[in-house]
Coordinates of C-alpha atoms and ligand atoms in Angstrom, one line a residue:
M217 CA 12.7 28.5 2.1
K218 CA 12.1 25.7 4.6
I219 CA 9.3 23.5 3.3
I220 CA 7.4 20.7 5.1
V221 CA 4.9 18.4 3.4
L222 CA 2.0 17.2 5.6
K223 CA -0.3 14.4 4.4
F224 CA -3.7 13.6 6.0
G225 CA -5.4 10.3 5.5
G226 CA -9.1 9.5 5.3
T227 CA -9.8 9.1 9.0
S228 CA -7.8 12.2 9.9
V229 CA -10.3 14.2 7.7
G230 CA -13.2 11.9 8.3
T231 CA -15.5 14.5 10.0
T232 CA -15.7 18.3 10.2
D233 CA -14.5 18.1 13.8
R234 CA -11.4 16.1 12.6
I235 CA -10.8 18.7 9.9
K236 CA -10.8 21.4 12.6
K237 CA -8.1 19.4 14.4
V238 CA -6.1 19.0 11.2
A239 CA -6.2 22.8 10.7
K240 CA -4.7 23.2 14.2
I241 CA -1.9 20.9 13.3
I242 CA -1.2 22.8 10.1
A243 CA -1.3 26.1 12.0
K244 CA 1.3 24.8 14.4
Y245 CA 3.8 23.9 11.6
K246 CA 3.1 27.2 9.8
K247 CA 4.9 29.0 12.6
K248 CA 8.2 27.4 11.5
Y249 CA 7.7 26.3 7.9
N250 CA 6.2 26.8 4.6
V251 CA 3.6 24.1 4.6
I252 CA 2.3 22.1 1.7
V253 CA -0.7 19.9 2.6
L254 CA -1.9 16.8 0.7
S255 CA -5.2 15.4 1.7
S256 CA -7.1 12.2 1.1
A257 CA -10.9 12.0 0.7
M258 CA -13.0 11.8 3.9
S259 CA -13.0 8.2 5.1
G260 CA -15.5 6.0 3.3
V261 CA -16.0 8.5 0.4
T262 CA -13.7 6.8 -2.1
N263 CA -15.3 3.4 -1.4
N264 CA -18.8 4.8 -1.9
L265 CA -17.7 6.3 -5.3
I266 CA -16.3 2.9 -6.4
N267 CA -19.6 1.3 -5.4
L268 CA -21.5 3.8 -7.6
S269 CA -19.3 2.8 -10.6
K270 CA -20.1 -0.9 -9.9
K271 CA -23.8 -0.1 -10.0
I272 CA -23.4 1.3 -13.5
S273 CA -21.3 -1.5 -14.7
K274 CA -18.8 -4.2 -13.7
N275 CA -16.7 -3.0 -16.6
F276 CA -16.9 0.7 -15.8
A277 CA -14.5 2.6 -18.1
D278 CA -11.2 3.1 -16.4
S279 CA -10.9 6.7 -17.6
E280 CA -14.2 7.7 -16.1
Y281 CA -13.5 5.7 -12.9
D282 CA -10.5 8.0 -12.3
V283 CA -12.7 11.1 -12.8
L284 CA -15.3 9.7 -10.4
V285 CA -13.1 8.3 -7.6
S286 CA -10.8 11.3 -7.4
S287 CA -13.7 13.6 -6.7
G288 CA -13.7 12.9 -2.9
E289 CA -10.4 14.7 -2.5
Q290 CA -11.8 18.0 -3.8
V291 CA -14.3 18.0 -0.9
S292 CA -11.8 17.4 1.9
C293 CA -9.3 19.9 0.5
A294 CA -12.0 22.7 0.3
L295 CA -13.1 22.0 3.9
I296 CA -9.5 22.2 5.2
S297 CA -8.8 25.3 3.3
G298 CA -12.1 26.8 4.3
E299 CA -11.4 26.2 8.0
L300 CA -7.9 27.7 7.7
I301 CA -9.4 30.8 6.1
N302 CA -11.9 30.9 9.0
K303 CA -8.9 31.0 11.3
G304 CA -7.4 33.9 9.5
F305 CA -4.8 32.1 7.4
N306 CA -4.2 32.7 3.8
S307 CA -5.1 29.3 2.2
R308 CA -6.6 27.8 -1.0
S309 CA -7.3 24.4 -2.4
W310 CA -5.7 23.0 -5.5
M311 CA -6.9 20.2 -7.7
S312 CA -4.2 18.2 -9.3
W313 CA -5.0 19.5 -12.8
Q314 CA -4.7 23.1 -11.7
I315 CA -1.1 22.7 -10.7
P316 CA -0.7 20.4 -12.8
I317 CA 0.6 17.1 -11.4
I318 CA 1.7 15.0 -14.3
T319 CA 1.4 11.2 -14.3
D320 CA 2.5 8.3 -16.5
G321 CA 1.0 4.9 -17.0
K322 CA -2.5 3.4 -17.1
Y323 CA -5.7 4.9 -15.6
K324 CA -6.2 3.6 -12.0
F325 CA -2.5 2.8 -11.6
S326 CA -0.7 5.9 -12.8
R327 CA 2.5 7.2 -11.2
I328 CA 3.5 10.8 -10.6
S329 CA 6.4 11.8 -12.9
K330 CA 6.4 15.6 -12.6
I331 CA 4.9 18.4 -10.6
N332 CA 4.8 22.0 -11.9
K333 CA 6.2 24.1 -9.1
N334 CA 5.7 27.7 -10.2
Q335 CA 2.2 28.5 -8.8
I336 CA 2.8 26.8 -5.5
I337 CA 6.2 28.4 -4.9
S338 CA 4.9 31.9 -5.6
Y339 CA 1.9 31.2 -3.3
L340 CA 4.2 29.9 -0.5
K341 CA 6.2 33.1 -0.9
K342 CA 3.1 35.1 -0.3
G343 CA 2.6 33.2 2.9
G344 CA -0.2 31.0 1.6
I345 CA -1.0 27.4 2.7
P346 CA -1.8 25.3 -0.4
I347 CA -4.1 22.3 0.3
I348 CA -3.7 19.9 -2.6
T349 CA -5.7 16.9 -3.6
G350 CA -3.8 13.6 -3.2
F351 CA -4.3 10.4 -5.2
Q352 CA -4.7 12.2 -8.6
G353 CA -3.0 13.8 -11.5
I354 CA -3.4 14.3 -15.2
N355 CA -1.9 12.4 -18.2
N356 CA -0.4 13.6 -21.4
K357 CA -3.9 13.8 -22.9
N358 CA -4.9 16.2 -20.2
R359 CA -7.2 13.6 -18.6
I360 CA -7.6 12.9 -14.9
T361 CA -5.7 9.9 -13.6
T362 CA -5.5 8.2 -10.2
I363 CA -2.4 6.5 -8.7
G364 CA -3.8 3.5 -6.9
R365 CA -5.7 3.1 -3.6
G366 CA -4.1 4.9 -0.7
G367 CA -2.2 7.0 -3.3
T368 CA -2.1 10.2 -1.3
D369 CA 0.9 8.8 0.5
A370 CA 2.7 8.8 -2.9
S371 CA 1.4 12.2 -3.7
A372 CA 2.9 13.6 -0.5
I373 CA 6.3 11.9 -1.1
M374 CA 6.5 13.2 -4.6
F375 CA 5.8 16.7 -3.4
A376 CA 8.5 16.4 -0.8
K377 CA 10.9 15.3 -3.6
F378 CA 10.1 18.0 -6.1
F379 CA 10.0 20.8 -3.5
E380 CA 13.0 19.5 -1.7
A381 CA 11.1 19.5 1.6
E382 CA 12.9 19.2 4.9
K383 CA 10.3 16.7 6.1
C384 CA 7.4 14.6 4.9
I385 CA 4.9 13.7 7.6
I386 CA 2.2 11.2 7.0
Y387 CA -0.6 11.8 9.5
T388 CA -2.9 8.8 10.0
D389 CA -5.0 7.0 12.6
V390 CA -2.2 5.1 14.3
D391 CA 0.8 6.7 15.9
G392 CA 3.4 4.9 13.7
V393 CA 4.3 1.7 12.0
Y394 CA 4.0 -1.2 14.3
S395 CA 5.5 -4.7 14.3
T396 CA 2.1 -5.9 13.0
D397 CA -1.3 -4.2 12.7
P398 CA -2.0 -2.8 16.2
N399 CA -5.7 -3.0 15.5
K400 CA -5.4 -6.8 15.2
L401 CA -2.8 -7.6 17.8
K402 CA -2.7 -5.7 21.1
S403 CA 0.9 -6.6 21.9
A404 CA 2.1 -5.1 18.6
K405 CA 5.0 -2.7 19.3
K406 CA 5.8 0.6 17.6
I407 CA 8.9 0.6 15.4
K408 CA 11.0 3.8 16.0
V409 CA 13.0 3.6 12.8
I410 CA 12.5 1.3 9.8
S411 CA 14.3 0.9 6.5
Y412 CA 12.7 1.6 3.1
E413 CA 13.3 -2.0 2.2
E414 CA 11.5 -3.4 5.2
M415 CA 8.7 -0.9 4.9
L416 CA 8.3 -1.7 1.2
E417 CA 8.0 -5.4 2.0
M418 CA 5.6 -4.9 4.9
A419 CA 3.4 -2.6 2.8
S420 CA 3.5 -4.8 -0.3
L421 CA 2.6 -7.8 1.9
G422 CA -0.4 -6.2 3.4
A423 CA 0.5 -3.5 6.0
K424 CA -2.0 -0.9 4.9
V425 CA -0.4 1.9 6.9
M426 CA 1.7 3.0 3.8
Q427 CA 1.0 2.5 0.1
P428 CA 3.7 0.3 -1.4
H429 CA 4.4 2.6 -4.4
S430 CA 4.9 5.5 -2.1
I431 CA 7.8 3.7 -0.4
Q432 CA 9.4 2.9 -3.7
D433 CA 9.2 6.6 -4.6
A434 CA 10.6 7.6 -1.2
R435 CA 13.5 5.1 -1.5
L436 CA 14.3 6.2 -5.0
N437 CA 14.3 9.8 -4.1
R438 CA 15.8 9.5 -0.6
V439 CA 12.8 11.2 1.1
D440 CA 12.6 10.5 4.8
I441 CA 9.1 9.9 6.0
E442 CA 7.6 10.3 9.5
V443 CA 4.4 8.4 10.2
R444 CA 2.4 9.8 13.1
S445 CA -1.1 10.2 14.4
S446 CA -3.4 13.2 13.9
F447 CA -5.2 12.0 17.1
T448 CA -2.3 12.1 19.5
D449 CA 1.1 13.9 20.0
N450 CA 3.1 10.7 20.4
D451 CA 6.4 10.3 18.6
G452 CA 5.9 8.4 15.4
T453 CA 8.0 6.1 13.1
L454 CA 10.8 7.3 10.8
I455 CA 11.2 5.5 7.5
T456 CA 14.7 6.0 6.2
K457 CA 17.7 4.4 4.5
R458 CA 19.2 1.3 6.1
K459 CA 22.5 3.0 6.9
N460 CA 20.8 5.3 9.4
I461 CA 19.5 2.3 11.4
I462 CA 21.1 0.3 14.2
N463 CA 18.8 -2.7 14.8
N464 CA 19.4 -6.0 16.5
K465 CA 16.1 -7.6 15.7
I466 CA 16.1 -10.5 13.3
I467 CA 12.5 -9.8 12.3
T468 CA 11.1 -6.3 12.1
G469 CA 7.5 -7.0 11.3
I470 CA 4.7 -9.3 10.3
S471 CA 2.1 -8.6 7.6
N472 CA -0.8 -10.4 6.1
T473 CA -3.0 -10.1 3.1
I474 CA -6.7 -10.2 3.0
N475 CA -7.4 -10.4 -0.7
D476 CA -5.5 -13.4 -2.1
A477 CA -7.0 -16.4 -3.8
K478 CA -5.5 -19.8 -4.6
V479 CA -5.9 -21.5 -7.9
T480 CA -4.9 -25.2 -8.5
L481 CA -4.8 -27.1 -11.8
L482 CA -4.8 -30.8 -11.1
G483 CA -3.3 -33.3 -13.5
V484 CA -1.6 -31.0 -15.9
R485 CA 0.5 -32.8 -18.6
D486 CA 4.1 -32.3 -17.5
K487 CA 6.1 -31.1 -20.5
P488 CA 8.4 -28.2 -21.1
G489 CA 6.7 -24.9 -21.5
I490 CA 3.5 -25.8 -19.8
A491 CA 3.8 -23.3 -17.0
A492 CA 4.5 -20.6 -19.6
S493 CA 1.4 -21.6 -21.5
I494 CA -0.7 -21.2 -18.4
F495 CA 0.8 -17.9 -17.2
K496 CA 1.3 -16.0 -20.5
P497 CA -2.4 -15.2 -21.1
L498 CA -2.8 -14.2 -17.5
S499 CA 0.1 -11.7 -17.8
E500 CA -1.4 -10.4 -21.1
N501 CA -4.5 -9.7 -19.1
S502 CA -2.6 -7.8 -16.3
I503 CA -3.3 -10.6 -13.8
N504 CA -0.5 -10.7 -11.3
V505 CA 0.5 -14.2 -10.3
D506 CA 2.2 -14.2 -6.9
M507 CA 3.2 -17.5 -5.2
V508 CA 3.7 -20.6 -7.3
V509 CA 4.2 -24.2 -6.4
Q510 CA 4.4 -27.2 -8.8
N511 CA 4.3 -30.9 -7.7
I512 CA 5.2 -33.9 -9.9
S513 CA 2.7 -36.6 -9.6
A514 CA 3.6 -40.2 -8.8
N515 CA 3.7 -41.4 -12.5
G516 CA 5.9 -38.4 -13.5
K517 CA 3.6 -37.6 -16.4
E518 CA 1.3 -35.2 -14.7
T519 CA 1.8 -32.3 -12.4
D520 CA -0.4 -30.2 -10.1
L521 CA 0.2 -26.5 -10.3
T522 CA -0.9 -24.1 -7.6
F523 CA -0.6 -20.3 -7.7
T524 CA -2.1 -17.3 -6.0
I525 CA -3.7 -14.2 -7.5
K526 CA -5.7 -11.2 -6.1
S527 CA -9.2 -12.5 -5.4
D528 CA -10.6 -9.6 -7.5
D529 CA -9.0 -11.4 -10.5
L530 CA -10.6 -14.7 -9.8
S531 CA -13.4 -14.8 -12.3
K532 CA -11.2 -13.4 -15.0
T533 CA -8.6 -16.0 -14.3
K534 CA -11.1 -18.8 -14.3
K535 CA -12.4 -17.7 -17.7
I536 CA -8.9 -17.4 -19.2
I537 CA -7.8 -20.9 -18.0
L538 CA -11.0 -22.6 -19.2
Q539 CA -10.6 -20.9 -22.7
N540 CA -6.9 -21.8 -22.9
K541 CA -6.6 -24.4 -25.8
K542 CA -2.9 -24.9 -25.1
I543 CA -3.3 -26.7 -21.8
N544 CA -4.9 -29.9 -20.6
F545 CA -5.8 -30.6 -17.0
R546 CA -8.1 -32.9 -15.0
D547 CA -9.6 -30.4 -12.6
L548 CA -9.5 -26.8 -11.6
M549 CA -9.9 -25.6 -8.0
F550 CA -10.2 -22.2 -6.4
D551 CA -10.0 -21.1 -2.8
K552 CA -10.7 -17.6 -1.5
N553 CA -10.3 -18.6 2.1
V554 CA -6.5 -18.1 2.2
S555 CA -4.2 -15.5 3.5
K556 CA -0.5 -14.8 3.0
V557 CA 1.3 -14.3 6.3
S558 CA 4.9 -12.9 6.0
I559 CA 7.7 -12.2 8.4
I560 CA 10.0 -9.4 7.3
G561 CA 13.4 -8.3 8.5
V562 CA 16.9 -7.4 7.2
G563 CA 18.2 -9.3 10.2
M564 CA 17.3 -12.7 8.5
V565 CA 20.0 -12.2 5.9
T566 CA 22.7 -12.9 8.5
T567 CA 20.8 -15.2 10.8
P568 CA 20.4 -18.9 10.1
G569 CA 17.4 -20.9 11.2
V570 CA 14.7 -18.3 10.7
T571 CA 12.7 -20.4 8.2
Y572 CA 12.8 -23.4 10.6
R573 CA 11.6 -21.2 13.5
M574 CA 8.7 -19.8 11.5
F575 CA 7.6 -23.3 10.3
Q576 CA 7.9 -24.9 13.8
S577 CA 6.0 -22.1 15.4
L578 CA 3.1 -22.6 12.9
A579 CA 3.3 -26.3 13.3
N580 CA 3.0 -26.0 17.1
Q581 CA -0.3 -24.2 16.5
K582 CA -1.3 -27.0 14.1
I583 CA -1.4 -24.5 11.2
N584 CA -0.9 -26.1 7.8
I585 CA 1.3 -24.3 5.3
Q586 CA -0.1 -24.4 1.7
V587 CA 2.5 -22.5 -0.3
I588 CA 5.8 -20.9 0.6
S589 CA 7.8 -18.1 -1.0
T590 CA 10.9 -16.3 0.1
S591 CA 13.1 -13.4 -0.8
E592 CA 16.3 -12.0 0.9
I593 CA 14.4 -10.2 3.7
K594 CA 11.0 -12.0 3.9
I595 CA 9.4 -15.4 4.2
S596 CA 5.8 -15.8 3.2
V597 CA 3.4 -18.7 3.8
L598 CA -0.1 -19.2 2.5
I599 CA -2.5 -20.5 5.2
D600 CA -6.2 -20.9 5.8
K601 CA -7.7 -17.4 6.5
K602 CA -9.2 -18.6 9.8
N603 CA -5.8 -19.2 11.3
V604 CA -4.3 -15.7 10.5
R605 CA -4.7 -14.2 14.0
K606 CA -3.3 -17.3 15.7
A607 CA -0.4 -17.4 13.2
I608 CA 0.5 -13.8 13.7
S609 CA 0.3 -14.0 17.4
S610 CA 2.5 -17.0 17.6
L611 CA 5.1 -15.6 15.2
H612 CA 5.1 -12.3 17.1
K613 CA 6.0 -14.2 20.3
E614 CA 8.5 -16.5 18.6
F615 CA 10.6 -13.6 17.2
K616 CA 10.1 -11.5 20.4
L617 CA 8.5 -8.6 18.7
N618 CA 6.6 -7.5 21.8
K619 CA 9.8 -6.9 23.6
Ligands
LIG143 P1 -5.0 6.6 6.1 O1 -6.5 6.7 5.8 O2 -4.5 7.6 7.1 O3 -4.2 6.5 4.9 P2 -4.9 3.7 6.4 O4 -6.2 3.1 6.8 O5 -4.5 3.6 4.9 O6 -4.8 5.2 6.9 O7 -3.7 3.1 7.2 C1 -3.7 3.0 8.6 C2 -4.1 1.6 9.1 O8 -3.1 0.7 8.7 C3 -4.2 1.5 10.6 O9 -5.5 1.9 11.1 C4 -3.9 0.0 10.8 O10 -5.1 -0.7 11.1 C5 -3.3 -0.5 9.5 N1 -2.1 -1.2 9.6 C6 -1.8 -2.4 9.1 N2 -0.6 -2.8 9.4 C7 0.0 -1.9 10.2 C8 1.2 -1.7 10.8 N3 2.2 -2.7 10.7 N4 1.5 -0.6 11.6 C9 0.5 0.3 11.7 N5 -0.7 0.2 11.1 C10 -1.0 -0.8 10.4
LIG144 N1 -9.0 8.4 -1.2 C1 -8.1 7.5 -1.8 C2 -8.4 6.1 -1.3 O1 -9.2 5.9 -0.5 C3 -6.6 7.9 -1.7 C4 -6.1 7.9 -0.4 O2 -6.8 7.8 0.6 O3 -4.9 8.0 -0.2 O4 -7.7 5.1 -1.8
LIG145 MG1 -3.7 5.0 3.6

């Protein structure tokens, strides 16, 4: 049985007119395949639900948060299914718990570990089109969980894995993965094929087009992904293993974050274990520390320590540091007006001088680099938020990404 998994994101199901267009796309694939559909909530719905929880409490219980924010997917799935029935197809919606989709891990950030295939397989055999809620599952206590913002991407990929689908197509509002966000830089170029590794870095470093966890799942399970638009028929982008790609570009893409904050502790006593004393309570409170830089002061007794966190964690971090009896420092500073700009590409592994070219290009634009971090296939710099567009545009030119 040839199976295809189609995922539709929020904008693709944003209005009833869009949903009618989605039903047409599904109908087209139904001619050749057994189709499994995963849908997100209509655009804006999940955000509205999150805002409702905030109106009740800033510390809204995670378990109820998941029940609340997963409800948007029920609506879009019923609408898609309803439209397909209207058009004469055999279709029905499925909530994650009706299948069930089993997840592990904490509320809000669970991961799909198993999908019960029985009902879906027998429904497909009868010619049905199942429309399944993305973003959600249940845990071993039978309670509803969600798998992180943008999680329907991961739901689709896990369905493709468990049902051994021939293809997994992510339908979104852009016609592929671009060298950088095409809504921010007009000269951004569509990438025909990209490796899991590069896509994972691009997504983790801010390219919203794919959820980072979904790429980890795809890579681990060798699921090829096609990203394309539900608005046009243009060819999309293939995300696949590195072996399948011939690429002569040094840099594949540029990403940036919008939700980082910088924390600086000035005049920290410089002794062994001090960084551990600062970071241990942060990690115990699930605060993810990202970039770190430490400077020794002139007298060698004190150090300034700078690190970045997600800006949502800022008030919690402030409280933890001020309550930490194990550390002494002269002053504590915070800056939300920062953004991490990263260049990504497997080509940099074998090409010397990439770091220099990046720094020189930013220097030419008089952009000050505050913190640097690197890995094998990416270089990230923290800069003032107001310079992000300028930085991306100059790096895009420097590495000839518009060619
Ligand atoms: P969906 O609702 O379909 O899941 P998202 O809003 O999550 O869609 O992702 C699509 C958006 O990702 C695009 O509208 C685009 O602005 C943004 N984006 C960021 N970086 C990139 C990139 N490198 N290539 C394509 N789109 C990108
Ligand atoms: N509706 C969820 C969100 O907005 C999941 C998704 O869109 O994939 O995060
Ligand atoms: Mg998305």
